[in-house]
């Protein structure tokens, strides 16, 4: 059997009613942002953004870190939370650890841009108050959203696409706090570009240390993990229902092929032979050498075993998206 998978970026279509399922980092980020905004509002602190006249004080380091989570206005917190909730699809695509590293890189790079901008304004005698809010995370993730997520035209409003609403929210955040929000937005976009195109190999060295990641994951995972949905809703149109049915059939086919590969491997190993040939969904023989090592490594980085990743890629005709969806759903 051969299944033709023509939809681009299948993992990004998995955004229905699953909520924060497989998105603990996104859940923690949004909860932290909302809690910080509520705390600032109840304390009556107003704007906590760092100003150019006080950038040299040691306490401004903590203030600069806090200002990346707490929004000055509740409306900004709501808009940024909606955008970040949409961007949780990147955590499903990258895996939680790589997604956390992307957010960490954005925060560090944006902080460097902020400090440089404030120092420049201070030397020129320019008064600048940076905006407070999750601008580094929103606008850095806007870069992969722009380049990697496909858009389709709306049938009701031809001028709008499926991504227009997110762009409108981002535009409102840019102008919400004047020059300060514009500077923070530009810093977030620049950090997102640097990370997206891996300038200076940022994705390799600007990461959270493994010891810290393991410790935080062990402590916060029980609090942030969301159980899988018991039953996913059916699409509202015949086209969506047809696509969901094809997805389910494909998952069943890949699962059946995967189980057959395991049975074949166990039988050959029991006879003392090494399983060197497998059969793909199209019926043609496919060996482990036909599987691209880069795709195997991407699945291994997401937490799957090498054997499971290799079998899934072989079973799905070397289709990374299909293999990823099969491994996640099983």
mmCIF file of N, CA and C in Angstrom, residues 28-29 59 122 141-142 149 155 168 170 228 246 253-254 260 283 285 303 306 318-319 323 326:
data_model
loop_
_atom_site.group_PDB
_atom_site.id
_atom_site.type_symbol
_atom_site.label_atom_id
_atom_site.label_comp_id
_atom_site.label_asym_id
_atom_site.label_seq_id
_atom_site.Cartn_x
_atom_site.Cartn_y
_atom_site.Cartn_z
ATOM 1 N N UNK A 28 3.670 26.494 30.635
ATOM 2 C CA UNK A 28 4.383 27.175 31.708
ATOM 3 C C UNK A 28 4.672 28.628 31.378
ATOM 4 N N UNK A 29 5.007 28.907 30.119
ATOM 5 C CA UNK A 29 5.302 30.286 29.710
ATOM 6 C C UNK A 29 4.064 31.176 29.824
ATOM 7 N N UNK A 59 20.200 46.272 40.199
ATOM 8 C CA UNK A 59 18.838 45.747 40.329
ATOM 9 C C UNK A 59 18.101 45.714 38.994
ATOM 10 N N UNK A 122 21.427 56.254 26.468
ATOM 11 C CA UNK A 122 21.958 56.964 27.629
ATOM 12 C C UNK A 122 23.153 57.818 27.242
ATOM 13 N N UNK A 141 9.282 33.906 17.839
ATOM 14 C CA UNK A 141 8.535 32.800 17.242
ATOM 15 C C UNK A 141 7.728 33.247 16.031
ATOM 16 N N UNK A 142 7.572 34.546 15.864
ATOM 17 C CA UNK A 142 6.881 35.050 14.679
ATOM 18 C C UNK A 142 7.698 34.783 13.415
ATOM 19 N N UNK A 149 5.162 28.185 8.374
ATOM 20 C CA UNK A 149 3.751 27.805 8.459
ATOM 21 C C UNK A 149 3.037 28.241 7.187
ATOM 22 N N UNK A 155 -12.196 31.726 2.437
ATOM 23 C CA UNK A 155 -13.240 31.734 1.415
ATOM 24 C C UNK A 155 -14.214 32.884 1.629
ATOM 25 N N UNK A 168 -2.316 40.585 13.032
ATOM 26 C CA UNK A 168 -3.011 41.749 13.590
ATOM 27 C C UNK A 168 -2.733 41.885 15.086
ATOM 28 N N UNK A 170 -0.061 40.776 16.637
ATOM 29 C CA UNK A 170 1.340 41.189 16.771
ATOM 30 C C UNK A 170 1.503 42.676 16.477
ATOM 31 N N UNK A 228 -3.595 13.296 27.550
ATOM 32 C CA UNK A 228 -4.094 13.275 26.169
ATOM 33 C C UNK A 228 -5.609 13.367 26.132
ATOM 34 N N UNK A 246 -8.658 10.203 6.507
ATOM 35 C CA UNK A 246 -7.421 9.793 5.842
ATOM 36 C C UNK A 246 -6.268 9.730 6.836
ATOM 37 N N UNK A 253 -2.297 2.228 9.002
ATOM 38 C CA UNK A 253 -1.400 1.552 8.056
ATOM 39 C C UNK A 253 0.041 1.575 8.549
ATOM 40 N N UNK A 254 0.483 2.724 9.041
ATOM 41 C CA UNK A 254 1.851 2.813 9.532
ATOM 42 C C UNK A 254 2.040 1.933 10.758
ATOM 43 N N UNK A 260 4.550 -5.287 11.776
ATOM 44 C CA UNK A 260 5.061 -6.351 10.899
ATOM 45 C C UNK A 260 6.584 -6.340 10.851
ATOM 46 N N UNK A 283 5.385 -1.478 -0.855
ATOM 47 C CA UNK A 283 5.646 -2.837 -1.249
ATOM 48 C C UNK A 283 7.060 -3.058 -1.727
ATOM 49 N N UNK A 285 11.212 -3.122 -1.299
ATOM 50 C CA UNK A 285 12.095 -3.336 -0.172
ATOM 51 C C UNK A 285 12.798 -2.050 0.218
ATOM 52 N N UNK A 303 13.414 12.578 21.597
ATOM 53 C CA UNK A 303 13.250 11.666 22.716
ATOM 54 C C UNK A 303 12.919 10.233 22.346
ATOM 55 N N UNK A 306 16.472 5.184 18.812
ATOM 56 C CA UNK A 306 16.968 5.105 17.434
ATOM 57 C C UNK A 306 16.276 3.984 16.661
ATOM 58 N N UNK A 318 10.006 6.746 4.395
ATOM 59 C CA UNK A 318 11.000 7.780 4.687
ATOM 60 C C UNK A 318 10.377 9.163 4.794
ATOM 61 N N UNK A 319 9.095 9.241 5.171
ATOM 62 C CA UNK A 319 8.401 10.516 5.332
ATOM 63 C C UNK A 319 8.507 10.931 6.792
ATOM 64 N N UNK A 323 6.192 9.692 10.032
ATOM 65 C CA UNK A 323 6.873 8.921 11.086
ATOM 66 C C UNK A 323 6.755 9.620 12.433
ATOM 67 N N UNK A 326 3.257 9.207 13.824
ATOM 68 C CA UNK A 326 3.042 7.838 14.298
ATOM 69 C C UNK A 326 3.703 7.634 15.657
#
